[in-house]
Structure formats: structure tokens, C-alpha cells
């Protein structure tokens, strides 16, 4: 997987894609089943991994994609609740109703049991829409309430306080920003990783100067074999790292060195090298290998 030449542009494209997915899933959430939604979210996560890896911080791409998918899914759920509340506010009518029946959800292990209320208007007719639902036992049979009724009978009646969508709207916006923030975080991590790779890899001019000054005329295959011998022979320090001077291998990039070490059961350290390449069985942050 190659790193994007313009990571900021890639990040903007990922952000726009994320917002488009949230909008699309919000449009589908009431028209398709839970299984279809789950499969669509899985596809969304798989499609996210590749562009996030191109930002450069490859070792965290799967975790970032999972975080973005989870925040997006919760965002869609919260936004759908806010949408229903806003719809009820816009087209609903306030009526005075009496609680005529109350019941709880069937017990399912430790799952919370919601309370349901059947409502009737003062003239004895049933309030349109499904029964009113609350997460707690808030009302009693015979209690008189002011509720907002959906004239089309699609949405549950709610009290004016329940139908306030401010909290849900802010929550959905915060979750969408969290997903965008994860993209920004991965972009920053990719830039840091790229800088570390650049700092640890000699430039082309430095390689040429060293080869001339040291009269090192070894070919690339010969340098690779020398690196393998060094990894086999050099002793590890007290922290378990094998330190190798990169200038001894002027034609080998750090990514190629990481690949060679990986073939030998080692990992290349990406941080704190201070002019050396460090290899060990475990590292703080691994250099992506070719």
C-alpha cells in the first residue's frame, strides 16, 4: 500500500465520504432491516481501511476504521431519534390525554424494561400512533398529560419536553465530529511517521558521498546480505535492541531494512533511533516494511 502524495486532500476525501455514508445510512435506517444495516456497516469499515492506510499510520488503520464505524453507527441512531422528534414537533398537534393502560416490556435477562402507555383523548378516542414509551415508570393509569400527537399516526406521542431534539442533535453532531477527528488524528500520525522515516533514512546525496568517501562499492544485494549478517551477529543492548549504522548500507531504505529484519523474525523501531536503525523482537512503533 503506497502512502498518498497529498495526505490532506486524502483526509478531506475520507471526511466527505464519512459524512455521505452517515447521510445515506440515515435515509435507509427506517426502510431496511437490521441485518442489511449491519452488512452495510461492515462494508463501510472495509472500504475505510485502505484510504486510512494511505495516510501513513498503517499500524493503527484497522482500529481507526473500527472507531469511525462505531461512532458513525451511533451517530445515525441518535440522528434518527432527533429527526423523529423534529418531525413530530413540526406536524404534530398538542392534545390532552389520559393514561388508560400501562405495561412493561417482557423481562430479558439484565436488559432494561421500558414502560408503555396507552393514551385516550378527553372525548374517549385513542391517541393516534403507537403507544407512548419511556425508559422509566413515569406515569400512572388515570394521569392526565399534554402530549404531541402525530396526525399521520406514524410516530409515538410524546410530551413537549420529550420531543425536544436539542440534545440528540448536539449528540449526533458530536459523534460525527469524533469520526472526522479520528481522520484528522490519523493524518497527523501519518505525517509524524513520514518525518520519522525521512529522519532515519539517508538521502540520495548522503548515500553517494558516503560511498565515495568510504570507497564502499558493494552492490545492493551485497549490502542486504551484510545487513542480514549484522542482524545475526550484532549483540542486543540491555533494552533488547540491535543497533545498526544506516550509513553502512547506503542503498538500502529503512523500509527495505525493516522487511529484511521482518524476514528474520525482528521488527524495526520507528522512534528514538538517534541516527541508528534499531531492531528487536518487540518495538514501540514499527517501521512499515516493503
PDB file of C-alpha atoms in Angstrom:
ATOM      1  CA  UNK A   1       0.000   0.000   0.000  1.00  0.00           C
ATOM      2  CA  UNK A   2       1.539   3.282  -1.097  1.00  0.00           C
ATOM      3  CA  UNK A   3       1.309   6.429   1.000  1.00  0.00           C
ATOM      4  CA  UNK A   4      -0.742   9.243  -0.524  1.00  0.00           C
ATOM      5  CA  UNK A   5       1.238  12.090  -2.072  1.00  0.00           C
ATOM      6  CA  UNK A   6      -1.284  14.623  -0.758  1.00  0.00           C
ATOM      7  CA  UNK A   7      -2.435  13.336   2.651  1.00  0.00           C
ATOM      8  CA  UNK A   8      -4.509  16.453   3.433  1.00  0.00           C
ATOM      9  CA  UNK A   9      -6.516  16.012   0.243  1.00  0.00           C
ATOM     10  CA  UNK A  10      -6.936  12.312   1.036  1.00  0.00           C
ATOM     11  CA  UNK A  11      -8.156  13.217   4.542  1.00  0.00           C
ATOM     12  CA  UNK A  12     -10.716  15.666   3.096  1.00  0.00           C
ATOM     13  CA  UNK A  13     -11.990  12.981   0.709  1.00  0.00           C
ATOM     14  CA  UNK A  14     -12.303  10.488   3.590  1.00  0.00           C
ATOM     15  CA  UNK A  15     -14.171  13.083   5.661  1.00  0.00           C
ATOM     16  CA  UNK A  16     -16.610  13.811   2.829  1.00  0.00           C
ATOM     17  CA  UNK A  17     -17.119  10.082   2.285  1.00  0.00           C
ATOM     18  CA  UNK A  18     -17.809   9.629   6.000  1.00  0.00           C
ATOM     19  CA  UNK A  19     -20.455  12.365   6.028  1.00  0.00           C
ATOM     20  CA  UNK A  20     -22.027  10.938   2.872  1.00  0.00           C
ATOM     21  CA  UNK A  21     -22.251   7.490   4.486  1.00  0.00           C
ATOM     22  CA  UNK A  22     -23.886   8.941   7.603  1.00  0.00           C
ATOM     23  CA  UNK A  23     -26.448  10.767   5.462  1.00  0.00           C
ATOM     24  CA  UNK A  24     -27.110   7.675   3.329  1.00  0.00           C
ATOM     25  CA  UNK A  25     -27.494   5.342   6.301  1.00  0.00           C
ATOM     26  CA  UNK A  26     -29.806   7.850   7.978  1.00  0.00           C
ATOM     27  CA  UNK A  27     -32.015   7.706   4.898  1.00  0.00           C
ATOM     28  CA  UNK A  28     -32.012   3.882   4.957  1.00  0.00           C
ATOM     29  CA  UNK A  29     -32.328   3.231   8.685  1.00  0.00           C
ATOM     30  CA  UNK A  30     -36.143   3.097   8.666  1.00  0.00           C
ATOM     31  CA  UNK A  31     -36.533   1.227   5.375  1.00  0.00           C
ATOM     32  CA  UNK A  32     -34.157  -1.762   5.658  1.00  0.00           C
ATOM     33  CA  UNK A  33     -33.696  -4.455   8.271  1.00  0.00           C
ATOM     34  CA  UNK A  34     -31.057  -4.706  10.970  1.00  0.00           C
ATOM     35  CA  UNK A  35     -29.153  -7.461   9.121  1.00  0.00           C
ATOM     36  CA  UNK A  36     -28.819  -5.338   5.988  1.00  0.00           C
ATOM     37  CA  UNK A  37     -27.698  -2.358   8.040  1.00  0.00           C
ATOM     38  CA  UNK A  38     -25.069  -4.486   9.801  1.00  0.00           C
ATOM     39  CA  UNK A  39     -23.709  -5.747   6.480  1.00  0.00           C
ATOM     40  CA  UNK A  40     -23.587  -2.210   5.095  1.00  0.00           C
ATOM     41  CA  UNK A  41     -21.642  -1.006   8.143  1.00  0.00           C
ATOM     42  CA  UNK A  42     -19.184  -3.896   7.693  1.00  0.00           C
ATOM     43  CA  UNK A  43     -18.649  -2.928   4.051  1.00  0.00           C
ATOM     44  CA  UNK A  44     -18.174   0.685   5.151  1.00  0.00           C
ATOM     45  CA  UNK A  45     -15.451  -0.388   7.592  1.00  0.00           C
ATOM     46  CA  UNK A  46     -13.612  -2.457   4.986  1.00  0.00           C
ATOM     47  CA  UNK A  47     -13.715   0.396   2.484  1.00  0.00           C
ATOM     48  CA  UNK A  48     -12.302   2.784   5.096  1.00  0.00           C
ATOM     49  CA  UNK A  49      -9.157   0.792   5.889  1.00  0.00           C
ATOM     50  CA  UNK A  50      -7.425   1.263   2.527  1.00  0.00           C
ATOM     51  CA  UNK A  51      -7.628   5.098   2.330  1.00  0.00           C
ATOM     52  CA  UNK A  52      -6.759   5.443   6.023  1.00  0.00           C
ATOM     53  CA  UNK A  53      -3.661   3.285   5.479  1.00  0.00           C
ATOM     54  CA  UNK A  54      -2.639   5.662   2.713  1.00  0.00           C
ATOM     55  CA  UNK A  55      -2.399   8.438   5.298  1.00  0.00           C
ATOM     56  CA  UNK A  56       0.779   6.745   6.536  1.00  0.00           C
ATOM     57  CA  UNK A  57      -0.014   5.481  10.058  1.00  0.00           C
ATOM     58  CA  UNK A  58      -0.648   1.941   8.884  1.00  0.00           C
ATOM     59  CA  UNK A  59      -0.357   0.114  12.197  1.00  0.00           C
ATOM     60  CA  UNK A  60      -3.453   1.916  13.557  1.00  0.00           C
ATOM     61  CA  UNK A  61      -5.626   1.898  10.432  1.00  0.00           C
ATOM     62  CA  UNK A  62      -7.873  -1.018  11.415  1.00  0.00           C
ATOM     63  CA  UNK A  63      -8.509   0.399  14.886  1.00  0.00           C
ATOM     64  CA  UNK A  64      -9.253   3.850  13.467  1.00  0.00           C
ATOM     65  CA  UNK A  65     -11.653   2.377  10.901  1.00  0.00           C
ATOM     66  CA  UNK A  66     -13.465   0.437  13.637  1.00  0.00           C
ATOM     67  CA  UNK A  67     -13.746   3.562  15.795  1.00  0.00           C
ATOM     68  CA  UNK A  68     -15.114   5.584  12.868  1.00  0.00           C
ATOM     69  CA  UNK A  69     -17.670   2.889  12.009  1.00  0.00           C
ATOM     70  CA  UNK A  70     -18.883   2.657  15.614  1.00  0.00           C
ATOM     71  CA  UNK A  71     -19.189   6.429  16.046  1.00  0.00           C
ATOM     72  CA  UNK A  72     -20.927   6.699  12.667  1.00  0.00           C
ATOM     73  CA  UNK A  73     -23.437   3.971  13.570  1.00  0.00           C
ATOM     74  CA  UNK A  74     -24.278   5.601  16.908  1.00  0.00           C
ATOM     75  CA  UNK A  75     -24.455   8.988  15.158  1.00  0.00           C
ATOM     76  CA  UNK A  76     -27.033   7.626  12.700  1.00  0.00           C
ATOM     77  CA  UNK A  77     -29.118   6.160  15.529  1.00  0.00           C
ATOM     78  CA  UNK A  78     -29.078   9.401  17.537  1.00  0.00           C
ATOM     79  CA  UNK A  79     -29.778  11.458  14.408  1.00  0.00           C
ATOM     80  CA  UNK A  80     -32.765   9.241  13.559  1.00  0.00           C
ATOM     81  CA  UNK A  81     -34.216   9.909  17.019  1.00  0.00           C
ATOM     82  CA  UNK A  82     -33.646  13.644  16.569  1.00  0.00           C
ATOM     83  CA  UNK A  83     -35.283  13.505  13.132  1.00  0.00           C
ATOM     84  CA  UNK A  84     -38.395  11.828  14.546  1.00  0.00           C
ATOM     85  CA  UNK A  85     -38.602  14.408  17.330  1.00  0.00           C
ATOM     86  CA  UNK A  86     -38.248  17.295  14.873  1.00  0.00           C
ATOM     87  CA  UNK A  87     -40.877  15.754  12.583  1.00  0.00           C
ATOM     88  CA  UNK A  88     -43.271  15.343  15.499  1.00  0.00           C
ATOM     89  CA  UNK A  89     -42.720  18.972  16.531  1.00  0.00           C
ATOM     90  CA  UNK A  90     -43.356  20.256  13.003  1.00  0.00           C
ATOM     91  CA  UNK A  91     -46.518  18.344  12.095  1.00  0.00           C
ATOM     92  CA  UNK A  92     -47.852  17.223  15.481  1.00  0.00           C
ATOM     93  CA  UNK A  93     -50.803  18.574  17.434  1.00  0.00           C
ATOM     94  CA  UNK A  94     -50.882  19.120  21.187  1.00  0.00           C
ATOM     95  CA  UNK A  95     -53.740  17.242  22.849  1.00  0.00           C
ATOM     96  CA  UNK A  96     -54.787  16.493  26.405  1.00  0.00           C
ATOM     97  CA  UNK A  97     -54.781  12.743  27.012  1.00  0.00           C
ATOM     98  CA  UNK A  98     -55.366  10.313  29.865  1.00  0.00           C
ATOM     99  CA  UNK A  99     -53.270   7.213  30.590  1.00  0.00           C
ATOM    100  CA  UNK A 100     -55.705   4.288  30.322  1.00  0.00           C
ATOM    101  CA  UNK A 101     -53.260   1.376  30.351  1.00  0.00           C
ATOM    102  CA  UNK A 102     -49.682   0.778  31.456  1.00  0.00           C
ATOM    103  CA  UNK A 103     -47.389  -2.222  30.897  1.00  0.00           C
ATOM    104  CA  UNK A 104     -43.680  -3.196  30.857  1.00  0.00           C
ATOM    105  CA  UNK A 105     -41.548  -4.957  28.266  1.00  0.00           C
ATOM    106  CA  UNK A 106     -41.115  -8.698  28.878  1.00  0.00           C
ATOM    107  CA  UNK A 107     -38.126  -9.457  31.112  1.00  0.00           C
ATOM    108  CA  UNK A 108     -34.990 -10.369  29.108  1.00  0.00           C
ATOM    109  CA  UNK A 109     -32.096 -11.061  31.460  1.00  0.00           C
ATOM    110  CA  UNK A 110     -30.488  -7.836  32.663  1.00  0.00           C
ATOM    111  CA  UNK A 111     -31.901  -5.760  29.825  1.00  0.00           C
ATOM    112  CA  UNK A 112     -33.806  -2.677  30.993  1.00  0.00           C
ATOM    113  CA  UNK A 113     -37.585  -2.858  30.716  1.00  0.00           C
ATOM    114  CA  UNK A 114     -39.300   0.111  29.080  1.00  0.00           C
ATOM    115  CA  UNK A 115     -42.714   1.321  30.199  1.00  0.00           C
ATOM    116  CA  UNK A 116     -45.542   1.628  27.665  1.00  0.00           C
ATOM    117  CA  UNK A 117     -48.688   3.746  27.985  1.00  0.00           C
ATOM    118  CA  UNK A 118     -51.952   3.663  26.051  1.00  0.00           C
ATOM    119  CA  UNK A 119     -53.495   7.143  25.808  1.00  0.00           C
ATOM    120  CA  UNK A 120     -57.002   8.423  25.142  1.00  0.00           C
ATOM    121  CA  UNK A 121     -58.220  11.938  24.418  1.00  0.00           C
ATOM    122  CA  UNK A 122     -60.794  13.621  26.605  1.00  0.00           C
ATOM    123  CA  UNK A 123     -63.555  12.545  24.187  1.00  0.00           C
ATOM    124  CA  UNK A 124     -62.607   8.874  24.656  1.00  0.00           C
ATOM    125  CA  UNK A 125     -60.912   8.323  21.296  1.00  0.00           C
ATOM    126  CA  UNK A 126     -57.451   6.748  21.161  1.00  0.00           C
ATOM    127  CA  UNK A 127     -54.447   8.988  20.589  1.00  0.00           C
ATOM    128  CA  UNK A 128     -53.094   8.221  17.103  1.00  0.00           C
ATOM    129  CA  UNK A 129     -49.781   6.430  16.641  1.00  0.00           C
ATOM    130  CA  UNK A 130     -48.043   3.660  18.607  1.00  0.00           C
ATOM    131  CA  UNK A 131     -48.230   3.664  22.394  1.00  0.00           C
ATOM    132  CA  UNK A 132     -46.091   6.166  24.282  1.00  0.00           C
ATOM    133  CA  UNK A 133     -42.833   4.692  25.561  1.00  0.00           C
ATOM    134  CA  UNK A 134     -40.494   5.718  28.386  1.00  0.00           C
ATOM    135  CA  UNK A 135     -37.340   4.182  29.789  1.00  0.00           C
ATOM    136  CA  UNK A 136     -38.697   4.535  33.337  1.00  0.00           C
ATOM    137  CA  UNK A 137     -42.065   4.244  35.090  1.00  0.00           C
ATOM    138  CA  UNK A 138     -43.029   7.915  34.791  1.00  0.00           C
ATOM    139  CA  UNK A 139     -46.848   7.871  34.709  1.00  0.00           C
ATOM    140  CA  UNK A 140     -49.797   6.080  36.338  1.00  0.00           C
ATOM    141  CA  UNK A 141     -53.146   4.961  34.967  1.00  0.00           C
ATOM    142  CA  UNK A 142     -55.603   7.843  35.174  1.00  0.00           C
ATOM    143  CA  UNK A 143     -52.953  10.545  34.964  1.00  0.00           C
ATOM    144  CA  UNK A 144     -53.749  13.410  32.576  1.00  0.00           C
ATOM    145  CA  UNK A 145     -50.937  14.519  30.224  1.00  0.00           C
ATOM    146  CA  UNK A 146     -50.350  17.059  27.490  1.00  0.00           C
ATOM    147  CA  UNK A 147     -48.772  15.218  24.561  1.00  0.00           C
ATOM    148  CA  UNK A 148     -47.901  15.910  20.926  1.00  0.00           C
ATOM    149  CA  UNK A 149     -49.857  13.592  18.630  1.00  0.00           C
ATOM    150  CA  UNK A 150     -48.735  12.644  15.109  1.00  0.00           C
ATOM    151  CA  UNK A 151     -51.753  13.241  12.839  1.00  0.00           C
ATOM    152  CA  UNK A 152     -50.421  10.596  10.425  1.00  0.00           C
ATOM    153  CA  UNK A 153     -50.145   8.011  13.203  1.00  0.00           C
ATOM    154  CA  UNK A 154     -46.547   7.006  12.373  1.00  0.00           C
ATOM    155  CA  UNK A 155     -44.685   8.413  15.379  1.00  0.00           C
ATOM    156  CA  UNK A 156     -45.179   7.763  19.072  1.00  0.00           C
ATOM    157  CA  UNK A 157     -46.883  10.546  21.045  1.00  0.00           C
ATOM    158  CA  UNK A 158     -44.550  12.414  23.365  1.00  0.00           C
ATOM    159  CA  UNK A 159     -44.768  15.175  25.904  1.00  0.00           C
ATOM    160  CA  UNK A 160     -43.415  18.561  24.722  1.00  0.00           C
ATOM    161  CA  UNK A 161     -40.338  18.040  26.885  1.00  0.00           C
ATOM    162  CA  UNK A 162     -39.637  14.604  25.420  1.00  0.00           C
ATOM    163  CA  UNK A 163     -39.969  15.878  21.866  1.00  0.00           C
ATOM    164  CA  UNK A 164     -37.169  18.432  22.317  1.00  0.00           C
ATOM    165  CA  UNK A 165     -34.473  17.295  19.842  1.00  0.00           C
ATOM    166  CA  UNK A 166     -31.730  19.672  21.015  1.00  0.00           C
ATOM    167  CA  UNK A 167     -29.790  17.050  22.978  1.00  0.00           C
ATOM    168  CA  UNK A 168     -29.976  14.424  20.232  1.00  0.00           C
ATOM    169  CA  UNK A 169     -28.964  16.941  17.551  1.00  0.00           C
ATOM    170  CA  UNK A 170     -25.931  18.040  19.551  1.00  0.00           C
ATOM    171  CA  UNK A 171     -25.047  14.433  20.303  1.00  0.00           C
ATOM    172  CA  UNK A 172     -25.231  13.396  16.652  1.00  0.00           C
ATOM    173  CA  UNK A 173     -23.080  16.367  15.670  1.00  0.00           C
ATOM    174  CA  UNK A 174     -20.508  15.499  18.338  1.00  0.00           C
ATOM    175  CA  UNK A 175     -20.332  11.885  17.134  1.00  0.00           C
ATOM    176  CA  UNK A 176     -19.858  12.980  13.524  1.00  0.00           C
ATOM    177  CA  UNK A 177     -17.076  15.326  14.644  1.00  0.00           C
ATOM    178  CA  UNK A 178     -15.478  12.454  16.566  1.00  0.00           C
ATOM    179  CA  UNK A 179     -15.307  10.446  13.337  1.00  0.00           C
ATOM    180  CA  UNK A 180     -13.830  13.411  11.463  1.00  0.00           C
ATOM    181  CA  UNK A 181     -11.429  13.933  14.366  1.00  0.00           C
ATOM    182  CA  UNK A 182     -10.227  10.331  14.019  1.00  0.00           C
ATOM    183  CA  UNK A 183      -9.409  11.014  10.364  1.00  0.00           C
ATOM    184  CA  UNK A 184      -7.512  14.160  11.377  1.00  0.00           C
ATOM    185  CA  UNK A 185      -5.655  12.214  14.081  1.00  0.00           C
ATOM    186  CA  UNK A 186      -4.593   9.543  11.577  1.00  0.00           C
ATOM    187  CA  UNK A 187      -3.449  12.255   9.168  1.00  0.00           C
ATOM    188  CA  UNK A 188      -1.289  13.780  11.893  1.00  0.00           C
ATOM    189  CA  UNK A 189       0.107  10.391  12.883  1.00  0.00           C
ATOM    190  CA  UNK A 190       0.907   9.661   9.254  1.00  0.00           C
ATOM    191  CA  UNK A 191       2.807  12.928   8.927  1.00  0.00           C
ATOM    192  CA  UNK A 192       4.780  12.157  12.100  1.00  0.00           C
ATOM    193  CA  UNK A 193       5.569   8.654  10.852  1.00  0.00           C
ATOM    194  CA  UNK A 194       6.688  10.057   7.500  1.00  0.00           C
ATOM    195  CA  UNK A 195       9.002  12.531   9.223  1.00  0.00           C
ATOM    196  CA  UNK A 196      10.492   9.785  11.338  1.00  0.00           C
ATOM    197  CA  UNK A 197      11.082   7.653   8.274  1.00  0.00           C
ATOM    198  CA  UNK A 198      12.701  10.577   6.496  1.00  0.00           C
ATOM    199  CA  UNK A 199      14.888  11.315   9.530  1.00  0.00           C
ATOM    200  CA  UNK A 200      16.014   7.705   9.742  1.00  0.00           C
ATOM    201  CA  UNK A 201      16.750   7.207   6.051  1.00  0.00           C
ATOM    202  CA  UNK A 202      19.793   8.809   4.415  1.00  0.00           C
ATOM    203  CA  UNK A 203      19.083  10.988   1.411  1.00  0.00           C
ATOM    204  CA  UNK A 204      20.364  10.080  -2.035  1.00  0.00           C
ATOM    205  CA  UNK A 205      23.157  12.655  -1.881  1.00  0.00           C
ATOM    206  CA  UNK A 206      24.303  11.411   1.540  1.00  0.00           C
ATOM    207  CA  UNK A 207      24.435   7.877   0.190  1.00  0.00           C
ATOM    208  CA  UNK A 208      26.629   8.924  -2.738  1.00  0.00           C
ATOM    209  CA  UNK A 209      29.015  10.931  -0.549  1.00  0.00           C
ATOM    210  CA  UNK A 210      29.407   8.046   1.872  1.00  0.00           C
ATOM    211  CA  UNK A 211      30.051   5.526  -0.893  1.00  0.00           C
ATOM    212  CA  UNK A 212      32.767   7.751  -2.362  1.00  0.00           C
ATOM    213  CA  UNK A 213      34.395   8.620   0.984  1.00  0.00           C
ATOM    214  CA  UNK A 214      34.305   5.071   2.333  1.00  0.00           C
ATOM    215  CA  UNK A 215      35.076   3.521  -1.045  1.00  0.00           C
ATOM    216  CA  UNK A 216      32.085   1.305  -0.498  1.00  0.00           C
ATOM    217  CA  UNK A 217      31.343  -0.246  -3.871  1.00  0.00           C
ATOM    218  CA  UNK A 218      29.104  -3.020  -2.578  1.00  0.00           C
ATOM    219  CA  UNK A 219      26.033  -3.679  -4.686  1.00  0.00           C
ATOM    220  CA  UNK A 220      22.533  -3.604  -3.247  1.00  0.00           C
ATOM    221  CA  UNK A 221      22.304  -7.420  -2.903  1.00  0.00           C
ATOM    222  CA  UNK A 222      25.680  -7.430  -1.164  1.00  0.00           C
ATOM    223  CA  UNK A 223      24.572  -4.693   1.248  1.00  0.00           C
ATOM    224  CA  UNK A 224      21.404  -6.610   2.026  1.00  0.00           C
ATOM    225  CA  UNK A 225      23.408  -9.727   2.829  1.00  0.00           C
ATOM    226  CA  UNK A 226      25.740  -7.666   5.025  1.00  0.00           C
ATOM    227  CA  UNK A 227      22.703  -6.326   6.892  1.00  0.00           C
ATOM    228  CA  UNK A 228      21.437  -9.864   7.457  1.00  0.00           C
ATOM    229  CA  UNK A 229      24.835 -10.883   8.808  1.00  0.00           C
ATOM    230  CA  UNK A 230      24.854  -7.835  11.105  1.00  0.00           C
ATOM    231  CA  UNK A 231      21.401  -8.670  12.462  1.00  0.00           C
ATOM    232  CA  UNK A 232      22.553 -12.224  13.136  1.00  0.00           C
ATOM    233  CA  UNK A 233      25.902 -11.261  14.687  1.00  0.00           C
ATOM    234  CA  UNK A 234      25.408  -7.918  16.472  1.00  0.00           C
ATOM    235  CA  UNK A 235      24.596  -8.262  20.190  1.00  0.00           C
ATOM    236  CA  UNK A 236      21.416  -6.732  21.592  1.00  0.00           C
ATOM    237  CA  UNK A 237      21.651  -3.913  24.133  1.00  0.00           C
ATOM    238  CA  UNK A 238      20.035  -4.008  27.584  1.00  0.00           C
ATOM    239  CA  UNK A 239      16.698  -2.954  26.075  1.00  0.00           C
ATOM    240  CA  UNK A 240      16.761  -5.806  23.577  1.00  0.00           C
ATOM    241  CA  UNK A 241      17.629  -3.712  20.504  1.00  0.00           C
ATOM    242  CA  UNK A 242      20.200  -4.465  17.834  1.00  0.00           C
ATOM    243  CA  UNK A 243      21.665  -1.155  16.635  1.00  0.00           C
ATOM    244  CA  UNK A 244      22.858  -0.870  13.033  1.00  0.00           C
ATOM    245  CA  UNK A 245      24.517   2.208  11.427  1.00  0.00           C
ATOM    246  CA  UNK A 246      22.394   3.037   8.347  1.00  0.00           C
ATOM    247  CA  UNK A 247      25.317   4.710   6.575  1.00  0.00           C
ATOM    248  CA  UNK A 248      26.947   1.277   6.184  1.00  0.00           C
ATOM    249  CA  UNK A 249      24.108   0.341   3.850  1.00  0.00           C
ATOM    250  CA  UNK A 250      23.674   3.470   1.699  1.00  0.00           C
ATOM    251  CA  UNK A 251      21.494   1.817  -0.955  1.00  0.00           C
ATOM    252  CA  UNK A 252      19.024   0.262   1.483  1.00  0.00           C
ATOM    253  CA  UNK A 253      15.982   2.255   2.586  1.00  0.00           C
ATOM    254  CA  UNK A 254      14.692   1.919   6.121  1.00  0.00           C
ATOM    255  CA  UNK A 255      11.544   0.258   4.825  1.00  0.00           C
ATOM    256  CA  UNK A 256      13.649  -2.343   2.979  1.00  0.00           C
ATOM    257  CA  UNK A 257      15.739  -2.862   6.100  1.00  0.00           C
ATOM    258  CA  UNK A 258      12.520  -3.387   8.060  1.00  0.00           C
ATOM    259  CA  UNK A 259      11.471  -6.014   5.534  1.00  0.00           C
ATOM    260  CA  UNK A 260      14.795  -7.837   5.847  1.00  0.00           C
ATOM    261  CA  UNK A 261      14.513  -7.760   9.646  1.00  0.00           C
ATOM    262  CA  UNK A 262      10.919  -8.991   9.464  1.00  0.00           C
ATOM    263  CA  UNK A 263      12.077 -11.981   7.403  1.00  0.00           C
ATOM    264  CA  UNK A 264      14.480 -12.774  10.244  1.00  0.00           C
ATOM    265  CA  UNK A 265      11.810 -12.516  12.940  1.00  0.00           C
ATOM    266  CA  UNK A 266      12.651  -8.967  14.043  1.00  0.00           C
ATOM    267  CA  UNK A 267      10.864  -5.616  13.893  1.00  0.00           C
ATOM    268  CA  UNK A 268      12.286  -2.197  13.028  1.00  0.00           C
ATOM    269  CA  UNK A 269      11.829   0.573  15.600  1.00  0.00           C
ATOM    270  CA  UNK A 270      10.455   3.854  14.210  1.00  0.00           C
ATOM    271  CA  UNK A 271      11.064   6.136  17.217  1.00  0.00           C
ATOM    272  CA  UNK A 272      14.088   7.230  19.225  1.00  0.00           C
ATOM    273  CA  UNK A 273      16.736   5.883  16.871  1.00  0.00           C
ATOM    274  CA  UNK A 274      19.143   8.888  17.099  1.00  0.00           C
ATOM    275  CA  UNK A 275      20.974   8.199  13.856  1.00  0.00           C
ATOM    276  CA  UNK A 276      20.857   4.397  14.092  1.00  0.00           C
ATOM    277  CA  UNK A 277      18.492   1.744  12.942  1.00  0.00           C
ATOM    278  CA  UNK A 278      17.209  -0.351  15.842  1.00  0.00           C
ATOM    279  CA  UNK A 279      15.718  -3.794  15.566  1.00  0.00           C
ATOM    280  CA  UNK A 280      14.132  -6.027  18.177  1.00  0.00           C
ATOM    281  CA  UNK A 281      11.529  -8.699  18.756  1.00  0.00           C
ATOM    282  CA  UNK A 282       9.178  -6.060  20.203  1.00  0.00           C
ATOM    283  CA  UNK A 283       9.171  -2.328  19.400  1.00  0.00           C
ATOM    284  CA  UNK A 284       7.246   0.774  20.459  1.00  0.00           C
ATOM    285  CA  UNK A 285       6.251   1.670  16.904  1.00  0.00           C
ATOM    286  CA  UNK A 286       7.113  -0.497  13.956  1.00  0.00           C
ATOM    287  CA  UNK A 287       8.513   0.841  10.683  1.00  0.00           C
ATOM    288  CA  UNK A 288       6.209  -0.238   7.827  1.00  0.00           C
ATOM    289  CA  UNK A 289       8.196  -2.658   5.681  1.00  0.00           C
ATOM    290  CA  UNK A 290       8.038  -3.100   1.954  1.00  0.00           C
TER     291      UNK A 290
END
